[in-house]
């Protein structure tokens, strides 16, 4: 099979060599440079990439992705879309070829979107930016997605176990363009539930609480908004906005609705646990963190936040047990939290303190 990696880039020279090392298992690498003022294009060309320099005006991610896809050879069998701040684990090609079947249209693979300061994984989900050469187009000005534009229906999607892509972004880059592009997305397609969900979330990030609440209520009212995980996320963001406005009763109500919407997810339970922690409602903290920990299988969707799957549930339980006088149980939970985040000095201090208190309590 002929496998081609394609990407868009602008002023990413610091990632160019690392990215080319990672993509070297492909038969070809093509890049659309959208106007770099550094040496991105030159470094990529020197490393063997086919680079086209072309500005996209007005800027929108789907237009750039589609132009970069046009640069891929017509006889390619598999197209692999990545960004220059992403890195495959070695052996990705063999794992992809082992999973691909005749007539396949897409491959899902494991994607680590963020990492903790100690290097451990943060947000992890499965994405599908590997696809067949023909019939696909990118859609939406931002948070762009692949949409089938070919005849009939696309072929099957395969799961490429063993393909792992890691995201190591430049945190100094601004995401200020996201909000106007999301507003444009909703203006272009006001009935697209995904666009409304992302726009409401972006308003939350910008502290526009009322806009967040209004937009996400619109999302929930759409007939097409049927995915329970994303509906629950909208409810959680509404709850956070109400909490920021000082309306904790409304926040609690929306968190409970999120739990009812998606009881298979840890995140709604943990968000409510955090609200109860701030209210020092310790028995509630214990109950809802316990519900979260009863969920053992981490979902493969992007609706999966790192904190819910890290030390936080045990950390909150340790604090709740401490405040209710159950020191041995507090110590057990503090040790579990530290095991999941061994480099955290606060968690280590909690364990040390609780061990001392338990020993004093046990002393004759």
GROMACS .gro file of C-alpha atoms in nm:
model
  364
    1UNK     CA    1   0.000   0.000   0.000
    2UNK     CA    2   0.107   0.357  -0.066
    3UNK     CA    3   0.077   0.560   0.253
    4UNK     CA    4   0.102   0.940   0.237
    5UNK     CA    5   0.118   1.179   0.534
    6UNK     CA    6  -0.024   1.526   0.472
    7UNK     CA    7  -0.027   1.834   0.694
    8UNK     CA    8  -0.065   2.210   0.717
    9UNK     CA    9   0.202   2.422   0.886
   10UNK     CA   10   0.294   2.777   0.973
   11UNK     CA   11   0.603   2.884   1.171
   12UNK     CA   12   0.672   2.542   1.319
   13UNK     CA   13   1.040   2.504   1.248
   14UNK     CA   14   1.101   2.387   1.605
   15UNK     CA   15   0.894   2.075   1.534
   16UNK     CA   16   1.003   2.006   1.176
   17UNK     CA   17   1.287   1.758   1.231
   18UNK     CA   18   1.108   1.566   1.507
   19UNK     CA   19   0.796   1.542   1.294
   20UNK     CA   20   0.982   1.424   0.986
   21UNK     CA   21   1.158   1.158   1.194
   22UNK     CA   22   0.821   1.031   1.310
   23UNK     CA   23   0.656   1.042   0.966
   24UNK     CA   24   0.948   0.871   0.789
   25UNK     CA   25   0.763   0.538   0.779
   26UNK     CA   26   0.529   0.684   0.514
   27UNK     CA   27   0.600   0.657   0.142
   28UNK     CA   28   0.557   1.032   0.099
   29UNK     CA   29   0.510   1.342   0.313
   30UNK     CA   30   0.331   1.648   0.172
   31UNK     CA   31   0.290   1.981   0.353
   32UNK     CA   32   0.094   2.295   0.279
   33UNK     CA   33   0.287   2.583   0.436
   34UNK     CA   34   0.035   2.862   0.485
   35UNK     CA   35   0.282   3.149   0.514
   36UNK     CA   36   0.569   3.074   0.749
   37UNK     CA   37   0.811   3.354   0.821
   38UNK     CA   38   1.066   3.116   0.972
   39UNK     CA   39   1.253   2.826   0.807
   40UNK     CA   40   0.971   2.570   0.834
   41UNK     CA   41   0.941   2.513   0.459
   42UNK     CA   42   1.316   2.497   0.402
   43UNK     CA   43   1.377   2.244   0.681
   44UNK     CA   44   1.090   2.024   0.569
   45UNK     CA   45   1.211   2.027   0.208
   46UNK     CA   46   1.564   1.942   0.319
   47UNK     CA   47   1.423   1.642   0.503
   48UNK     CA   48   1.238   1.517   0.195
   49UNK     CA   49   0.887   1.659   0.231
   50UNK     CA   50   0.704   1.796  -0.072
   51UNK     CA   51   0.616   2.149   0.043
   52UNK     CA   52   0.375   2.391  -0.124
   53UNK     CA   53   0.362   2.747   0.010
   54UNK     CA   54   0.022   2.907  -0.024
   55UNK     CA   55  -0.175   3.141   0.201
   56UNK     CA   56  -0.540   3.071   0.276
   57UNK     CA   57  -0.749   3.389   0.285
   58UNK     CA   58  -0.976   3.426   0.465
   59UNK     CA   59  -0.827   3.174   0.704
   60UNK     CA   60  -1.026   2.865   0.786
   61UNK     CA   61  -0.895   2.524   0.883
   62UNK     CA   62  -1.118   2.321   0.653
   63UNK     CA   63  -1.001   2.515   0.347
   64UNK     CA   64  -0.638   2.460   0.445
   65UNK     CA   65  -0.692   2.088   0.512
   66UNK     CA   66  -0.872   2.040   0.181
   67UNK     CA   67  -0.596   2.218  -0.009
   68UNK     CA   68  -0.333   2.004   0.161
   69UNK     CA   69  -0.531   1.690   0.074
   70UNK     CA   70  -0.536   1.799  -0.290
   71UNK     CA   71  -0.156   1.779  -0.284
   72UNK     CA   72  -0.164   1.405  -0.207
   73UNK     CA   73  -0.096   1.182  -0.507
   74UNK     CA   74  -0.408   1.036  -0.667
   75UNK     CA   75  -0.268   0.683  -0.643
   76UNK     CA   76  -0.225   0.694  -0.264
   77UNK     CA   77  -0.404   0.414  -0.081
   78UNK     CA   78  -0.407   0.564   0.270
   79UNK     CA   79  -0.387   0.930   0.373
   80UNK     CA   80  -0.261   1.017   0.720
   81UNK     CA   81  -0.344   1.368   0.841
   82UNK     CA   82  -0.126   1.495   1.125
   83UNK     CA   83   0.005   1.826   1.256
   84UNK     CA   84   0.368   1.914   1.307
   85UNK     CA   85   0.332   1.913   1.686
   86UNK     CA   86   0.227   1.547   1.677
   87UNK     CA   87   0.448   1.237   1.688
   88UNK     CA   88   0.372   0.874   1.608
   89UNK     CA   89   0.525   0.597   1.813
   90UNK     CA   90   0.764   0.390   1.598
   91UNK     CA   91   0.604   0.099   1.414
   92UNK     CA   92   0.286   0.286   1.333
   93UNK     CA   93   0.291   0.191   0.966
   94UNK     CA   94   0.307  -0.182   1.029
   95UNK     CA   95   0.024  -0.156   1.283
   96UNK     CA   96  -0.185   0.046   1.036
   97UNK     CA   97  -0.126  -0.198   0.751
   98UNK     CA   98  -0.216  -0.490   0.976
   99UNK     CA   99  -0.549  -0.327   1.062
  100UNK     CA  100  -0.643  -0.200   0.715
  101UNK     CA  101  -0.875  -0.416   0.506
  102UNK     CA  102  -0.970  -0.393   0.137
  103UNK     CA  103  -1.235  -0.127   0.089
  104UNK     CA  104  -1.173   0.038   0.427
  105UNK     CA  105  -1.237   0.410   0.445
  106UNK     CA  106  -1.102   0.520   0.784
  107UNK     CA  107  -0.886   0.399   1.070
  108UNK     CA  108  -0.932   0.487   1.438
  109UNK     CA  109  -0.618   0.510   1.647
  110UNK     CA  110  -0.518   0.611   1.999
  111UNK     CA  111  -0.438   0.979   2.047
  112UNK     CA  112  -0.284   1.143   2.353
  113UNK     CA  113  -0.391   1.506   2.336
  114UNK     CA  114  -0.216   1.624   2.655
  115UNK     CA  115   0.040   1.519   2.913
  116UNK     CA  116   0.088   1.595   3.281
  117UNK     CA  117   0.403   1.783   3.390
  118UNK     CA  118   0.557   1.452   3.501
  119UNK     CA  119   0.518   1.312   3.150
  120UNK     CA  120   0.225   1.084   3.223
  121UNK     CA  121  -0.074   1.086   2.989
  122UNK     CA  122  -0.350   1.339   3.038
  123UNK     CA  123  -0.641   1.351   2.793
  124UNK     CA  124  -0.655   1.039   2.575
  125UNK     CA  125  -0.911   0.944   2.312
  126UNK     CA  126  -0.939   0.772   1.974
  127UNK     CA  127  -0.957   0.971   1.654
  128UNK     CA  128  -1.000   0.896   1.283
  129UNK     CA  129  -0.779   1.126   1.074
  130UNK     CA  130  -0.643   0.834   0.871
  131UNK     CA  131  -0.857   0.770   0.565
  132UNK     CA  132  -0.878   0.646   0.208
  133UNK     CA  133  -0.762   0.880  -0.067
  134UNK     CA  134  -1.089   0.955  -0.244
  135UNK     CA  135  -1.434   1.070  -0.135
  136UNK     CA  136  -1.340   1.275   0.172
  137UNK     CA  137  -1.359   1.648   0.240
  138UNK     CA  138  -1.288   1.853   0.550
  139UNK     CA  139  -1.574   2.065   0.685
  140UNK     CA  140  -1.610   2.357   0.930
  141UNK     CA  141  -1.386   2.664   0.970
  142UNK     CA  142  -1.243   2.529   1.299
  143UNK     CA  143  -1.264   2.196   1.482
  144UNK     CA  144  -1.281   2.065   1.130
  145UNK     CA  145  -1.398   1.711   1.063
  146UNK     CA  146  -1.383   1.468   0.774
  147UNK     CA  147  -1.709   1.429   0.587
  148UNK     CA  148  -1.787   1.175   0.319
  149UNK     CA  149  -1.848   1.342  -0.016
  150UNK     CA  150  -1.808   1.042  -0.243
  151UNK     CA  151  -2.069   0.824  -0.410
  152UNK     CA  152  -2.272   0.583  -0.203
  153UNK     CA  153  -2.157   0.512   0.150
  154UNK     CA  154  -1.797   0.499   0.276
  155UNK     CA  155  -1.631   0.167   0.341
  156UNK     CA  156  -1.582   0.026   0.690
  157UNK     CA  157  -1.380   0.197   0.959
  158UNK     CA  158  -1.108  -0.018   1.112
  159UNK     CA  159  -0.948   0.010   1.454
  160UNK     CA  160  -0.571   0.033   1.430
  161UNK     CA  161  -0.459  -0.112   1.762
  162UNK     CA  162  -0.096  -0.026   1.822
  163UNK     CA  163  -0.104   0.306   1.634
  164UNK     CA  164  -0.032   0.578   1.891
  165UNK     CA  165  -0.007   0.949   1.812
  166UNK     CA  166   0.111   1.198   2.076
  167UNK     CA  167   0.040   1.571   2.082
  168UNK     CA  168   0.317   1.800   2.210
  169UNK     CA  169   0.190   2.152   2.132
  170UNK     CA  170   0.351   2.493   2.143
  171UNK     CA  171   0.160   2.641   2.437
  172UNK     CA  172   0.271   2.992   2.344
  173UNK     CA  173   0.051   2.988   2.034
  174UNK     CA  174  -0.274   3.180   2.071
  175UNK     CA  175  -0.611   3.013   2.019
  176UNK     CA  176  -0.780   3.352   1.997
  177UNK     CA  177  -0.896   3.279   1.641
  178UNK     CA  178  -1.108   2.985   1.759
  179UNK     CA  179  -1.401   3.187   1.893
  180UNK     CA  180  -1.473   3.393   1.577
  181UNK     CA  181  -1.427   3.083   1.362
  182UNK     CA  182  -1.671   2.888   1.581
  183UNK     CA  183  -1.922   3.171   1.558
  184UNK     CA  184  -1.878   3.155   1.181
  185UNK     CA  185  -1.935   2.778   1.190
  186UNK     CA  186  -2.265   2.823   1.371
  187UNK     CA  187  -2.365   3.106   1.139
  188UNK     CA  188  -2.298   2.883   0.836
  189UNK     CA  189  -2.479   2.581   0.982
  190UNK     CA  190  -2.697   2.676   1.281
  191UNK     CA  191  -2.850   2.327   1.300
  192UNK     CA  192  -2.517   2.149   1.340
  193UNK     CA  193  -2.521   2.022   1.699
  194UNK     CA  194  -2.145   1.970   1.713
  195UNK     CA  195  -2.074   2.333   1.620
  196UNK     CA  196  -2.313   2.463   1.888
  197UNK     CA  197  -2.158   2.241   2.152
  198UNK     CA  198  -1.806   2.362   2.072
  199UNK     CA  199  -1.917   2.725   2.059
  200UNK     CA  200  -2.083   2.701   2.400
  201UNK     CA  201  -1.770   2.542   2.541
  202UNK     CA  202  -1.556   2.820   2.391
  203UNK     CA  203  -1.776   3.084   2.557
  204UNK     CA  204  -1.710   2.902   2.886
  205UNK     CA  205  -1.334   2.925   2.825
  206UNK     CA  206  -1.373   3.300   2.764
  207UNK     CA  207  -1.577   3.356   3.081
  208UNK     CA  208  -1.888   3.452   2.890
  209UNK     CA  209  -2.120   3.265   3.125
  210UNK     CA  210  -2.455   3.378   2.988
  211UNK     CA  211  -2.352   3.316   2.628
  212UNK     CA  212  -2.229   2.972   2.733
  213UNK     CA  213  -2.561   2.885   2.899
  214UNK     CA  214  -2.771   3.020   2.614
  215UNK     CA  215  -2.572   2.843   2.343
  216UNK     CA  216  -2.556   2.507   2.517
  217UNK     CA  217  -2.928   2.512   2.589
  218UNK     CA  218  -2.972   2.561   2.214
  219UNK     CA  219  -2.747   2.260   2.159
  220UNK     CA  220  -2.954   2.044   2.391
  221UNK     CA  221  -3.276   2.149   2.216
  222UNK     CA  222  -3.161   2.037   1.870
  223UNK     CA  223  -3.327   1.716   1.747
  224UNK     CA  224  -2.990   1.599   1.617
  225UNK     CA  225  -2.818   1.635   1.957
  226UNK     CA  226  -2.865   1.274   2.060
  227UNK     CA  227  -2.516   1.162   2.167
  228UNK     CA  228  -2.545   1.116   2.543
  229UNK     CA  229  -2.177   1.185   2.614
  230UNK     CA  230  -2.179   1.523   2.442
  231UNK     CA  231  -2.519   1.616   2.585
  232UNK     CA  232  -2.384   1.544   2.932
  233UNK     CA  233  -2.080   1.761   2.859
  234UNK     CA  234  -2.308   2.051   2.760
  235UNK     CA  235  -2.498   2.008   3.086
  236UNK     CA  236  -2.172   2.009   3.282
  237UNK     CA  237  -2.055   2.329   3.111
  238UNK     CA  238  -2.389   2.494   3.186
  239UNK     CA  239  -2.344   2.390   3.549
  240UNK     CA  240  -1.994   2.540   3.560
  241UNK     CA  241  -2.123   2.866   3.416
  242UNK     CA  242  -2.398   2.881   3.679
  243UNK     CA  243  -2.142   2.808   3.951
  244UNK     CA  244  -1.925   3.094   3.825
  245UNK     CA  245  -2.231   3.319   3.843
  246UNK     CA  246  -2.278   3.216   4.207
  247UNK     CA  247  -2.589   3.007   4.149
  248UNK     CA  248  -2.479   2.682   4.312
  249UNK     CA  249  -2.833   2.542   4.328
  250UNK     CA  250  -2.866   2.564   3.950
  251UNK     CA  251  -2.515   2.422   3.911
  252UNK     CA  252  -2.601   2.122   4.129
  253UNK     CA  253  -2.922   2.064   3.932
  254UNK     CA  254  -2.742   2.065   3.598
  255UNK     CA  255  -2.469   1.832   3.728
  256UNK     CA  256  -2.736   1.586   3.839
  257UNK     CA  257  -2.894   1.607   3.493
  258UNK     CA  258  -2.554   1.535   3.338
  259UNK     CA  259  -2.516   1.226   3.558
  260UNK     CA  260  -2.860   1.104   3.456
  261UNK     CA  261  -2.778   1.168   3.089
  262UNK     CA  262  -2.450   0.973   3.090
  263UNK     CA  263  -2.416   0.760   3.406
  264UNK     CA  264  -2.138   0.564   3.234
  265UNK     CA  265  -1.899   0.863   3.245
  266UNK     CA  266  -1.682   0.964   3.541
  267UNK     CA  267  -1.673   1.333   3.458
  268UNK     CA  268  -2.024   1.437   3.572
  269UNK     CA  269  -1.977   1.261   3.906
  270UNK     CA  270  -1.640   1.429   3.955
  271UNK     CA  271  -1.767   1.775   3.865
  272UNK     CA  272  -2.044   1.742   4.123
  273UNK     CA  273  -1.791   1.607   4.374
  274UNK     CA  274  -1.581   1.921   4.325
  275UNK     CA  275  -1.884   2.143   4.382
  276UNK     CA  276  -1.967   1.953   4.702
  277UNK     CA  277  -1.602   1.969   4.811
  278UNK     CA  278  -1.615   2.349   4.792
  279UNK     CA  279  -1.932   2.337   5.004
  280UNK     CA  280  -1.763   2.099   5.251
  281UNK     CA  281  -2.042   1.845   5.198
  282UNK     CA  282  -1.813   1.554   5.277
  283UNK     CA  283  -2.060   1.266   5.263
  284UNK     CA  284  -2.170   1.384   4.920
  285UNK     CA  285  -1.809   1.395   4.809
  286UNK     CA  286  -1.761   1.036   4.921
  287UNK     CA  287  -2.078   0.916   4.751
  288UNK     CA  288  -2.017   1.073   4.410
  289UNK     CA  289  -1.642   0.999   4.397
  290UNK     CA  290  -1.735   0.640   4.480
  291UNK     CA  291  -1.976   0.639   4.184
  292UNK     CA  292  -1.699   0.770   3.961
  293UNK     CA  293  -1.453   0.503   4.074
  294UNK     CA  294  -1.708   0.232   4.006
  295UNK     CA  295  -1.656   0.315   3.637
  296UNK     CA  296  -1.344   0.115   3.547
  297UNK     CA  297  -1.330   0.136   3.167
  298UNK     CA  298  -1.196   0.457   3.020
  299UNK     CA  299  -1.402   0.562   2.714
  300UNK     CA  300  -1.236   0.604   2.377
  301UNK     CA  301  -1.412   0.930   2.290
  302UNK     CA  302  -1.278   1.281   2.337
  303UNK     CA  303  -1.533   1.332   2.620
  304UNK     CA  304  -1.278   1.206   2.867
  305UNK     CA  305  -1.095   1.445   3.100
  306UNK     CA  306  -0.764   1.356   3.256
  307UNK     CA  307  -0.850   1.462   3.612
  308UNK     CA  308  -1.135   1.213   3.643
  309UNK     CA  309  -0.896   0.929   3.559
  310UNK     CA  310  -0.604   1.048   3.766
  311UNK     CA  311  -0.543   1.112   4.134
  312UNK     CA  312  -0.837   1.348   4.188
  313UNK     CA  313  -1.108   1.097   4.294
  314UNK     CA  314  -0.884   0.944   4.560
  315UNK     CA  315  -0.751   1.283   4.665
  316UNK     CA  316  -1.101   1.415   4.731
  317UNK     CA  317  -1.195   1.099   4.917
  318UNK     CA  318  -0.889   1.131   5.138
  319UNK     CA  319  -0.983   1.488   5.227
  320UNK     CA  320  -1.346   1.390   5.292
  321UNK     CA  321  -1.247   1.100   5.516
  322UNK     CA  322  -1.005   1.327   5.703
  323UNK     CA  323  -1.273   1.586   5.772
  324UNK     CA  324  -1.513   1.318   5.896
  325UNK     CA  325  -1.256   1.169   6.133
  326UNK     CA  326  -1.191   0.843   5.947
  327UNK     CA  327  -0.813   0.866   5.938
  328UNK     CA  328  -0.719   0.509   5.830
  329UNK     CA  329  -0.953   0.536   5.531
  330UNK     CA  330  -0.815   0.881   5.456
  331UNK     CA  331  -0.464   0.738   5.452
  332UNK     CA  332  -0.564   0.457   5.216
  333UNK     CA  333  -0.711   0.702   4.969
  334UNK     CA  334  -0.417   0.942   4.999
  335UNK     CA  335  -0.178   0.657   4.919
  336UNK     CA  336  -0.386   0.563   4.614
  337UNK     CA  337  -0.377   0.924   4.496
  338UNK     CA  338   0.001   0.942   4.538
  339UNK     CA  339   0.045   0.616   4.350
  340UNK     CA  340  -0.128   0.772   4.051
  341UNK     CA  341   0.069   1.098   4.075
  342UNK     CA  342   0.396   1.016   4.250
  343UNK     CA  343   0.563   1.347   4.166
  344UNK     CA  344   0.303   1.563   4.342
  345UNK     CA  345   0.454   1.712   4.661
  346UNK     CA  346   0.115   1.804   4.807
  347UNK     CA  347  -0.008   1.446   4.777
  348UNK     CA  348   0.316   1.320   4.929
  349UNK     CA  349   0.273   1.565   5.216
  350UNK     CA  350  -0.081   1.443   5.273
  351UNK     CA  351   0.037   1.083   5.298
  352UNK     CA  352   0.311   1.178   5.544
  353UNK     CA  353   0.071   1.378   5.759
  354UNK     CA  354  -0.195   1.109   5.763
  355UNK     CA  355   0.053   0.834   5.845
  356UNK     CA  356   0.167   1.034   6.144
  357UNK     CA  357  -0.191   1.097   6.258
  358UNK     CA  358  -0.289   0.730   6.218
  359UNK     CA  359   0.017   0.620   6.417
  360UNK     CA  360  -0.065   0.866   6.695
  361UNK     CA  361  -0.425   0.749   6.699
  362UNK     CA  362  -0.314   0.385   6.726
  363UNK     CA  363  -0.061   0.452   7.001
  364UNK     CA  364  -0.164   0.329   7.352
   0.00000   0.00000   0.00000
